[in-house]
């Protein structure tokens, strides 16, 4: 799964073509810049065209990159890195898959390293929490799963969901100035409607974690939702009236996530928790939480150091809610 020499050469070739975007660069200079034969250059050009890059060629002038496809291609994600580990080497790109989380779990089970990503354009069996499906039309949203191997106990795993939620909210804020809010534990809302969801799945052994999969579904350029979602779902396009480059959002998300993840490993959960409290806007509000069919009503007192929701009921008793759904 590691980025092969072949892929590295292809990506360097792409960088050269981008530097001369819409002007010509000769096969000869590409071959000497990259240290490969001219026929190797030609083969990589053919590979890029197959991926959707529009590259003109002329026997006299060489090659010219005319158009970059609107796809979540690994070369595009890696082009302007915002991270040191997440998505730097191991990106599995699939034009279509049942669920990126399912595929990431398989890869992690076979030893894929921390920071590896599975990305797709379309999911045929996208999964949400509580057995729900995740609306996953082609080419308009982000479906990505990240493999993590944190040194934490299973009970601390909710921290990873909170961390991903903060990273998504920061991304929407910094890249698009969208005021996103986090609804515990894993919904990202804009104007009260869901724009993104996070599905965290674990593999554990006794009281240790083998790996965590953090799956993100982010509605970017979806222009219309099916009837049953229309009242509750939104997208970047619907909120801003503009399409946004998905690759940029993935890069931004990975940057924020890695920043918080590294900070968590260095100094603990407190800085993230402070930011979560601000971005969730839930503290002090009275909510009902559904926990496997039983309902708990109370005031949101906070999140404890394990990432668990603390509710204060009308008698003043505190309840720790490990997992559930806040009903607004
Ligand atoms: C939720 O809000 O219930 C969580 C939704 C998570 C959806 C993402 S899309 C990428 C990854 N693969 C999946 O099958 N699900 C997650």
PDB file of N, CA and C in Angstrom, residues 48-136:
ATOM      1  N   UNK A  48      -1.897   9.173 -16.193  1.00  0.00           N
ATOM      2  CA  UNK A  48      -2.598  10.373 -15.690  1.00  0.00           C
ATOM      3  C   UNK A  48      -3.865  10.639 -16.506  1.00  0.00           C
ATOM      4  N   UNK A  49      -3.763  10.443 -17.803  1.00  0.00           N
ATOM      5  CA  UNK A  49      -4.949  10.652 -18.659  1.00  0.00           C
ATOM      6  C   UNK A  49      -6.057   9.682 -18.259  1.00  0.00           C
ATOM      7  N   UNK A  50      -5.654   8.463 -17.954  1.00  0.00           N
ATOM      8  CA  UNK A  50      -6.635   7.440 -17.558  1.00  0.00           C
ATOM      9  C   UNK A  50      -7.348   7.860 -16.268  1.00  0.00           C
ATOM     10  N   UNK A  51      -6.617   8.574 -15.382  1.00  0.00           N
ATOM     11  CA  UNK A  51      -7.229   9.037 -14.130  1.00  0.00           C
ATOM     12  C   UNK A  51      -8.145  10.236 -14.341  1.00  0.00           C
ATOM     13  N   UNK A  52      -8.052  10.849 -15.541  1.00  0.00           N
ATOM     14  CA  UNK A  52      -8.972  11.959 -15.821  1.00  0.00           C
ATOM     15  C   UNK A  52      -8.281  13.284 -16.087  1.00  0.00           C
ATOM     16  N   UNK A  53      -6.937  13.330 -16.002  1.00  0.00           N
ATOM     17  CA  UNK A  53      -6.228  14.585 -16.303  1.00  0.00           C
ATOM     18  C   UNK A  53      -6.283  14.807 -17.816  1.00  0.00           C
ATOM     19  N   UNK A  54      -6.567  16.048 -18.193  1.00  0.00           N
ATOM     20  CA  UNK A  54      -6.602  16.365 -19.615  1.00  0.00           C
ATOM     21  C   UNK A  54      -5.231  16.921 -19.989  1.00  0.00           C
ATOM     22  N   UNK A  55      -4.461  16.113 -20.728  1.00  0.00           N
ATOM     23  CA  UNK A  55      -3.088  16.514 -21.082  1.00  0.00           C
ATOM     24  C   UNK A  55      -2.965  16.489 -22.612  1.00  0.00           C
ATOM     25  N   UNK A  56      -2.621  17.628 -23.185  1.00  0.00           N
ATOM     26  CA  UNK A  56      -2.422  17.675 -24.645  1.00  0.00           C
ATOM     27  C   UNK A  56      -0.990  17.266 -24.947  1.00  0.00           C
ATOM     28  N   UNK A  57      -0.772  16.710 -26.123  1.00  0.00           N
ATOM     29  CA  UNK A  57       0.614  16.414 -26.489  1.00  0.00           C
ATOM     30  C   UNK A  57       0.850  16.840 -27.934  1.00  0.00           C
ATOM     31  N   UNK A  58       2.071  17.247 -28.181  1.00  0.00           N
ATOM     32  CA  UNK A  58       2.444  17.646 -29.541  1.00  0.00           C
ATOM     33  C   UNK A  58       3.862  17.144 -29.785  1.00  0.00           C
ATOM     34  N   UNK A  59       4.082  16.532 -30.936  1.00  0.00           N
ATOM     35  CA  UNK A  59       5.426  15.971 -31.191  1.00  0.00           C
ATOM     36  C   UNK A  59       6.521  17.023 -31.071  1.00  0.00           C
ATOM     37  N   UNK A  60       6.183  18.275 -31.410  1.00  0.00           N
ATOM     38  CA  UNK A  60       7.234  19.309 -31.372  1.00  0.00           C
ATOM     39  C   UNK A  60       7.361  19.971 -30.006  1.00  0.00           C
ATOM     40  N   UNK A  61       6.198  20.192 -29.368  1.00  0.00           N
ATOM     41  CA  UNK A  61       6.228  21.022 -28.146  1.00  0.00           C
ATOM     42  C   UNK A  61       6.260  20.210 -26.849  1.00  0.00           C
ATOM     43  N   UNK A  62       5.781  18.994 -26.885  1.00  0.00           N
ATOM     44  CA  UNK A  62       5.767  18.178 -25.661  1.00  0.00           C
ATOM     45  C   UNK A  62       4.369  18.022 -25.088  1.00  0.00           C
ATOM     46  N   UNK A  63       4.239  18.349 -23.795  1.00  0.00           N
ATOM     47  CA  UNK A  63       2.959  18.100 -23.108  1.00  0.00           C
ATOM     48  C   UNK A  63       2.452  19.369 -22.437  1.00  0.00           C
ATOM     49  N   UNK A  64       1.130  19.440 -22.330  1.00  0.00           N
ATOM     50  CA  UNK A  64       0.535  20.593 -21.642  1.00  0.00           C
ATOM     51  C   UNK A  64      -0.684  20.135 -20.831  1.00  0.00           C
ATOM     52  N   UNK A  65      -0.665  20.466 -19.545  1.00  0.00           N
ATOM     53  CA  UNK A  65      -1.784  20.070 -18.677  1.00  0.00           C
ATOM     54  C   UNK A  65      -2.911  21.104 -18.827  1.00  0.00           C
ATOM     55  N   UNK A  66      -4.049  20.641 -19.283  1.00  0.00           N
ATOM     56  CA  UNK A  66      -5.163  21.568 -19.546  1.00  0.00           C
ATOM     57  C   UNK A  66      -6.186  21.556 -18.417  1.00  0.00           C
ATOM     58  N   UNK A  67      -6.407  20.372 -17.843  1.00  0.00           N
ATOM     59  CA  UNK A  67      -7.477  20.293 -16.849  1.00  0.00           C
ATOM     60  C   UNK A  67      -7.178  19.218 -15.807  1.00  0.00           C
ATOM     61  N   UNK A  68      -7.445  19.562 -14.555  1.00  0.00           N
ATOM     62  CA  UNK A  68      -7.296  18.600 -13.456  1.00  0.00           C
ATOM     63  C   UNK A  68      -8.696  18.089 -13.119  1.00  0.00           C
ATOM     64  N   UNK A  69      -8.894  16.775 -13.013  1.00  0.00           N
ATOM     65  CA  UNK A  69     -10.256  16.290 -12.760  1.00  0.00           C
ATOM     66  C   UNK A  69     -10.732  16.636 -11.351  1.00  0.00           C
ATOM     67  N   UNK A  70     -12.034  16.803 -11.201  1.00  0.00           N
ATOM     68  CA  UNK A  70     -12.599  17.088  -9.874  1.00  0.00           C
ATOM     69  C   UNK A  70     -12.790  15.763  -9.132  1.00  0.00           C
ATOM     70  N   UNK A  71     -11.669  15.156  -8.784  1.00  0.00           N
ATOM     71  CA  UNK A  71     -11.697  13.860  -8.094  1.00  0.00           C
ATOM     72  C   UNK A  71     -10.784  13.948  -6.870  1.00  0.00           C
ATOM     73  N   UNK A  72     -11.012  13.047  -5.925  1.00  0.00           N
ATOM     74  CA  UNK A  72     -10.233  13.089  -4.676  1.00  0.00           C
ATOM     75  C   UNK A  72      -8.948  12.253  -4.812  1.00  0.00           C
ATOM     76  N   UNK A  73      -8.209  12.513  -5.867  1.00  0.00           N
ATOM     77  CA  UNK A  73      -7.049  11.671  -6.169  1.00  0.00           C
ATOM     78  C   UNK A  73      -5.915  11.888  -5.162  1.00  0.00           C
ATOM     79  N   UNK A  74      -5.241  10.801  -4.778  1.00  0.00           N
ATOM     80  CA  UNK A  74      -4.152  10.909  -3.803  1.00  0.00           C
ATOM     81  C   UNK A  74      -3.119  11.956  -4.176  1.00  0.00           C
ATOM     82  N   UNK A  75      -2.780  12.052  -5.461  1.00  0.00           N
ATOM     83  CA  UNK A  75      -1.757  13.026  -5.871  1.00  0.00           C
ATOM     84  C   UNK A  75      -2.209  14.442  -5.549  1.00  0.00           C
ATOM     85  N   UNK A  76      -3.500  14.698  -5.664  1.00  0.00           N
ATOM     86  CA  UNK A  76      -4.017  16.049  -5.383  1.00  0.00           C
ATOM     87  C   UNK A  76      -3.989  16.319  -3.874  1.00  0.00           C
ATOM     88  N   UNK A  77      -4.329  15.308  -3.096  1.00  0.00           N
ATOM     89  CA  UNK A  77      -4.346  15.484  -1.630  1.00  0.00           C
ATOM     90  C   UNK A  77      -2.932  15.695  -1.103  1.00  0.00           C
ATOM     91  N   UNK A  78      -1.997  14.953  -1.697  1.00  0.00           N
ATOM     92  CA  UNK A  78      -0.611  15.055  -1.224  1.00  0.00           C
ATOM     93  C   UNK A  78       0.103  16.290  -1.753  1.00  0.00           C
ATOM     94  N   UNK A  79      -0.480  16.975  -2.741  1.00  0.00           N
ATOM     95  CA  UNK A  79       0.248  18.036  -3.438  1.00  0.00           C
ATOM     96  C   UNK A  79       0.675  19.184  -2.524  1.00  0.00           C
ATOM     97  N   UNK A  80      -0.281  19.630  -1.676  1.00  0.00           N
ATOM     98  CA  UNK A  80       0.091  20.713  -0.754  1.00  0.00           C
ATOM     99  C   UNK A  80      -0.112  20.190   0.649  1.00  0.00           C
ATOM    100  N   UNK A  81       0.859  19.480   1.172  1.00  0.00           N
ATOM    101  CA  UNK A  81       0.634  18.776   2.435  1.00  0.00           C
ATOM    102  C   UNK A  81       0.411  19.718   3.614  1.00  0.00           C
ATOM    103  N   UNK A  82      -0.550  19.347   4.451  1.00  0.00           N
ATOM    104  CA  UNK A  82      -0.820  20.106   5.665  1.00  0.00           C
ATOM    105  C   UNK A  82      -0.443  19.255   6.879  1.00  0.00           C
ATOM    106  N   UNK A  83       0.086  18.059   6.609  1.00  0.00           N
ATOM    107  CA  UNK A  83       0.341  17.113   7.705  1.00  0.00           C
ATOM    108  C   UNK A  83       1.728  16.482   7.547  1.00  0.00           C
ATOM    109  N   UNK A  84       2.140  15.783   8.623  1.00  0.00           N
ATOM    110  CA  UNK A  84       3.390  15.019   8.526  1.00  0.00           C
ATOM    111  C   UNK A  84       3.103  13.533   8.394  1.00  0.00           C
ATOM    112  N   UNK A  85       1.963  13.097   8.934  1.00  0.00           N
ATOM    113  CA  UNK A  85       1.663  11.660   8.941  1.00  0.00           C
ATOM    114  C   UNK A  85       0.327  11.345   8.244  1.00  0.00           C
ATOM    115  N   UNK A  86      -0.730  12.040   8.634  1.00  0.00           N
ATOM    116  CA  UNK A  86      -2.053  11.689   8.104  1.00  0.00           C
ATOM    117  C   UNK A  86      -2.082  11.902   6.582  1.00  0.00           C
ATOM    118  N   UNK A  87      -2.367  10.817   5.880  1.00  0.00           N
ATOM    119  CA  UNK A  87      -2.531  10.912   4.430  1.00  0.00           C
ATOM    120  C   UNK A  87      -1.282  11.276   3.666  1.00  0.00           C
ATOM    121  N   UNK A  88      -0.115  11.100   4.266  1.00  0.00           N
ATOM    122  CA  UNK A  88       1.097  11.486   3.561  1.00  0.00           C
ATOM    123  C   UNK A  88       1.593  10.399   2.613  1.00  0.00           C
ATOM    124  N   UNK A  89       1.520   9.142   3.084  1.00  0.00           N
ATOM    125  CA  UNK A  89       2.039   8.096   2.200  1.00  0.00           C
ATOM    126  C   UNK A  89       0.957   7.131   1.751  1.00  0.00           C
ATOM    127  N   UNK A  90       0.142   6.727   2.720  1.00  0.00           N
ATOM    128  CA  UNK A  90      -0.764   5.627   2.430  1.00  0.00           C
ATOM    129  C   UNK A  90      -2.177   6.130   2.183  1.00  0.00           C
ATOM    130  N   UNK A  91      -2.504   6.280   0.916  1.00  0.00           N
ATOM    131  CA  UNK A  91      -3.867   6.672   0.571  1.00  0.00           C
ATOM    132  C   UNK A  91      -4.406   5.615  -0.390  1.00  0.00           C
ATOM    133  N   UNK A  92      -5.506   5.007   0.014  1.00  0.00           N
ATOM    134  CA  UNK A  92      -6.161   4.063  -0.894  1.00  0.00           C
ATOM    135  C   UNK A  92      -7.348   4.790  -1.498  1.00  0.00           C
ATOM    136  N   UNK A  93      -7.283   5.007  -2.794  1.00  0.00           N
ATOM    137  CA  UNK A  93      -8.357   5.729  -3.492  1.00  0.00           C
ATOM    138  C   UNK A  93      -9.165   4.724  -4.300  1.00  0.00           C
ATOM    139  N   UNK A  94     -10.469   4.730  -4.070  1.00  0.00           N
ATOM    140  CA  UNK A  94     -11.350   3.812  -4.785  1.00  0.00           C
ATOM    141  C   UNK A  94     -12.474   4.630  -5.415  1.00  0.00           C
ATOM    142  N   UNK A  95     -12.650   4.533  -6.725  1.00  0.00           N
ATOM    143  CA  UNK A  95     -13.733   5.311  -7.341  1.00  0.00           C
ATOM    144  C   UNK A  95     -15.084   4.994  -6.694  1.00  0.00           C
ATOM    145  N   UNK A  96     -15.268   3.757  -6.274  1.00  0.00           N
ATOM    146  CA  UNK A  96     -16.520   3.377  -5.604  1.00  0.00           C
ATOM    147  C   UNK A  96     -16.224   2.245  -4.618  1.00  0.00           C
ATOM    148  N   UNK A  97     -16.925   2.252  -3.493  1.00  0.00           N
ATOM    149  CA  UNK A  97     -16.726   1.177  -2.514  1.00  0.00           C
ATOM    150  C   UNK A  97     -18.008   1.052  -1.695  1.00  0.00           C
ATOM    151  N   UNK A  98     -18.179  -0.075  -1.018  1.00  0.00           N
ATOM    152  CA  UNK A  98     -19.384  -0.192  -0.174  1.00  0.00           C
ATOM    153  C   UNK A  98     -19.303   0.834   0.956  1.00  0.00           C
ATOM    154  N   UNK A  99     -18.223   0.761   1.754  1.00  0.00           N
ATOM    155  CA  UNK A  99     -18.048   1.719   2.845  1.00  0.00           C
ATOM    156  C   UNK A  99     -16.551   1.895   3.088  1.00  0.00           C
ATOM    157  N   UNK A 100     -16.098   3.136   3.170  1.00  0.00           N
ATOM    158  CA  UNK A 100     -14.665   3.367   3.408  1.00  0.00           C
ATOM    159  C   UNK A 100     -14.264   2.846   4.785  1.00  0.00           C
ATOM    160  N   UNK A 101     -15.201   2.902   5.764  1.00  0.00           N
ATOM    161  CA  UNK A 101     -14.864   2.392   7.094  1.00  0.00           C
ATOM    162  C   UNK A 101     -14.609   0.883   7.052  1.00  0.00           C
ATOM    163  N   UNK A 102     -15.471   0.176   6.299  1.00  0.00           N
ATOM    164  CA  UNK A 102     -15.308  -1.281   6.211  1.00  0.00           C
ATOM    165  C   UNK A 102     -13.957  -1.594   5.578  1.00  0.00           C
ATOM    166  N   UNK A 103     -13.620  -0.872   4.506  1.00  0.00           N
ATOM    167  CA  UNK A 103     -12.358  -1.141   3.827  1.00  0.00           C
ATOM    168  C   UNK A 103     -11.164  -0.766   4.717  1.00  0.00           C
ATOM    169  N   UNK A 104     -11.288   0.341   5.435  1.00  0.00           N
ATOM    170  CA  UNK A 104     -10.188   0.758   6.315  1.00  0.00           C
ATOM    171  C   UNK A 104      -9.977  -0.277   7.425  1.00  0.00           C
ATOM    172  N   UNK A 105     -11.072  -0.849   7.922  1.00  0.00           N
ATOM    173  CA  UNK A 105     -10.942  -1.871   8.975  1.00  0.00           C
ATOM    174  C   UNK A 105     -10.163  -3.077   8.453  1.00  0.00           C
ATOM    175  N   UNK A 106     -10.487  -3.483   7.225  1.00  0.00           N
ATOM    176  CA  UNK A 106      -9.763  -4.625   6.635  1.00  0.00           C
ATOM    177  C   UNK A 106      -8.273  -4.300   6.530  1.00  0.00           C
ATOM    178  N   UNK A 107      -7.977  -3.110   6.039  1.00  0.00           N
ATOM    179  CA  UNK A 107      -6.564  -2.731   5.855  1.00  0.00           C
ATOM    180  C   UNK A 107      -5.837  -2.628   7.190  1.00  0.00           C
ATOM    181  N   UNK A 108      -6.506  -2.033   8.179  1.00  0.00           N
ATOM    182  CA  UNK A 108      -5.880  -1.894   9.495  1.00  0.00           C
ATOM    183  C   UNK A 108      -5.636  -3.280  10.097  1.00  0.00           C
ATOM    184  N   UNK A 109      -6.580  -4.199   9.883  1.00  0.00           N
ATOM    185  CA  UNK A 109      -6.427  -5.569  10.384  1.00  0.00           C
ATOM    186  C   UNK A 109      -5.225  -6.251   9.757  1.00  0.00           C
ATOM    187  N   UNK A 110      -4.861  -5.812   8.557  1.00  0.00           N
ATOM    188  CA  UNK A 110      -3.687  -6.396   7.883  1.00  0.00           C
ATOM    189  C   UNK A 110      -2.433  -5.568   8.129  1.00  0.00           C
ATOM    190  N   UNK A 111      -2.531  -4.604   9.070  1.00  0.00           N
ATOM    191  CA  UNK A 111      -1.308  -3.905   9.498  1.00  0.00           C
ATOM    192  C   UNK A 111      -1.102  -2.523   8.924  1.00  0.00           C
ATOM    193  N   UNK A 112      -2.088  -1.958   8.230  1.00  0.00           N
ATOM    194  CA  UNK A 112      -1.881  -0.604   7.678  1.00  0.00           C
ATOM    195  C   UNK A 112      -1.527   0.364   8.801  1.00  0.00           C
ATOM    196  N   UNK A 113      -0.605   1.284   8.537  1.00  0.00           N
ATOM    197  CA  UNK A 113      -0.085   2.141   9.612  1.00  0.00           C
ATOM    198  C   UNK A 113      -1.015   3.289   9.973  1.00  0.00           C
ATOM    199  N   UNK A 114      -0.700   3.896  11.097  1.00  0.00           N
ATOM    200  CA  UNK A 114      -1.419   5.103  11.522  1.00  0.00           C
ATOM    201  C   UNK A 114      -1.300   6.177  10.427  1.00  0.00           C
ATOM    202  N   UNK A 115      -2.397   6.834  10.182  1.00  0.00           N
ATOM    203  CA  UNK A 115      -2.376   7.910   9.193  1.00  0.00           C
ATOM    204  C   UNK A 115      -2.829   7.467   7.815  1.00  0.00           C
ATOM    205  N   UNK A 116      -2.988   6.140   7.622  1.00  0.00           N
ATOM    206  CA  UNK A 116      -3.443   5.666   6.308  1.00  0.00           C
ATOM    207  C   UNK A 116      -4.898   6.082   6.087  1.00  0.00           C
ATOM    208  N   UNK A 117      -5.211   6.359   4.825  1.00  0.00           N
ATOM    209  CA  UNK A 117      -6.550   6.855   4.484  1.00  0.00           C
ATOM    210  C   UNK A 117      -7.211   5.976   3.436  1.00  0.00           C
ATOM    211  N   UNK A 118      -8.510   5.838   3.554  1.00  0.00           N
ATOM    212  CA  UNK A 118      -9.293   5.259   2.454  1.00  0.00           C
ATOM    213  C   UNK A 118     -10.270   6.343   2.000  1.00  0.00           C
ATOM    214  N   UNK A 119     -10.281   6.587   0.709  1.00  0.00           N
ATOM    215  CA  UNK A 119     -11.110   7.671   0.152  1.00  0.00           C
ATOM    216  C   UNK A 119     -11.886   7.144  -1.037  1.00  0.00           C
ATOM    217  N   UNK A 120     -13.106   7.612  -1.172  1.00  0.00           N
ATOM    218  CA  UNK A 120     -13.869   7.209  -2.349  1.00  0.00           C
ATOM    219  C   UNK A 120     -14.718   8.360  -2.867  1.00  0.00           C
ATOM    220  N   UNK A 121     -15.193   8.177  -4.101  1.00  0.00           N
ATOM    221  CA  UNK A 121     -16.105   9.166  -4.703  1.00  0.00           C
ATOM    222  C   UNK A 121     -17.550   8.834  -4.374  1.00  0.00           C
ATOM    223  N   UNK A 122     -17.798   7.548  -4.086  1.00  0.00           N
ATOM    224  CA  UNK A 122     -19.181   7.101  -3.938  1.00  0.00           C
ATOM    225  C   UNK A 122     -19.227   5.837  -3.076  1.00  0.00           C
ATOM    226  N   UNK A 123     -20.178   5.795  -2.144  1.00  0.00           N
ATOM    227  CA  UNK A 123     -20.332   4.581  -1.336  1.00  0.00           C
ATOM    228  C   UNK A 123     -21.666   3.913  -1.693  1.00  0.00           C
ATOM    229  N   UNK A 124     -21.598   2.595  -1.837  1.00  0.00           N
ATOM    230  CA  UNK A 124     -22.843   1.875  -2.133  1.00  0.00           C
ATOM    231  C   UNK A 124     -23.481   1.349  -0.850  1.00  0.00           C
ATOM    232  N   UNK A 125     -22.703   1.350   0.231  1.00  0.00           N
ATOM    233  CA  UNK A 125     -23.260   0.903   1.516  1.00  0.00           C
ATOM    234  C   UNK A 125     -22.714   1.779   2.633  1.00  0.00           C
ATOM    235  N   UNK A 126     -22.767   3.117   2.431  1.00  0.00           N
ATOM    236  CA  UNK A 126     -22.248   4.052   3.439  1.00  0.00           C
ATOM    237  C   UNK A 126     -23.006   3.857   4.750  1.00  0.00           C
ATOM    238  N   UNK A 127     -22.255   3.785   5.850  1.00  0.00           N
ATOM    239  CA  UNK A 127     -22.885   3.497   7.143  1.00  0.00           C
ATOM    240  C   UNK A 127     -22.815   4.686   8.078  1.00  0.00           C
ATOM    241  N   UNK A 128     -23.910   4.902   8.824  1.00  0.00           N
ATOM    242  CA  UNK A 128     -23.917   5.907   9.864  1.00  0.00           C
ATOM    243  C   UNK A 128     -23.984   5.212  11.220  1.00  0.00           C
ATOM    244  N   UNK A 129     -24.112   5.991  12.254  1.00  0.00           N
ATOM    245  CA  UNK A 129     -24.236   5.392  13.583  1.00  0.00           C
ATOM    246  C   UNK A 129     -25.579   4.699  13.710  1.00  0.00           C
ATOM    247  N   UNK A 130     -25.687   3.830  14.681  1.00  0.00           N
ATOM    248  CA  UNK A 130     -26.924   3.150  15.040  1.00  0.00           C
ATOM    249  C   UNK A 130     -27.573   2.437  13.845  1.00  0.00           C
ATOM    250  N   UNK A 131     -26.727   1.848  13.015  1.00  0.00           N
ATOM    251  CA  UNK A 131     -27.230   1.034  11.899  1.00  0.00           C
ATOM    252  C   UNK A 131     -27.862   1.833  10.772  1.00  0.00           C
ATOM    253  N   UNK A 132     -27.700   3.145  10.798  1.00  0.00           N
ATOM    254  CA  UNK A 132     -28.303   3.949   9.731  1.00  0.00           C
ATOM    255  C   UNK A 132     -27.440   3.881   8.477  1.00  0.00           C
ATOM    256  N   UNK A 133     -28.056   4.273   7.346  1.00  0.00           N
ATOM    257  CA  UNK A 133     -27.247   4.370   6.134  1.00  0.00           C
ATOM    258  C   UNK A 133     -26.794   5.828   5.996  1.00  0.00           C
ATOM    259  N   UNK A 134     -25.731   6.022   5.229  1.00  0.00           N
ATOM    260  CA  UNK A 134     -25.225   7.385   5.004  1.00  0.00           C
ATOM    261  C   UNK A 134     -25.379   7.697   3.519  1.00  0.00           C
ATOM    262  N   UNK A 135     -26.141   8.733   3.230  1.00  0.00           N
ATOM    263  CA  UNK A 135     -26.397   9.146   1.853  1.00  0.00           C
ATOM    264  C   UNK A 135     -25.073   9.472   1.172  1.00  0.00           C
ATOM    265  N   UNK A 136     -24.722   8.728   0.117  1.00  0.00           N
ATOM    266  CA  UNK A 136     -23.364   8.824  -0.456  1.00  0.00           C
ATOM    267  C   UNK A 136     -23.373   8.922  -1.975  1.00  0.00           C
TER     268      UNK A 136
END
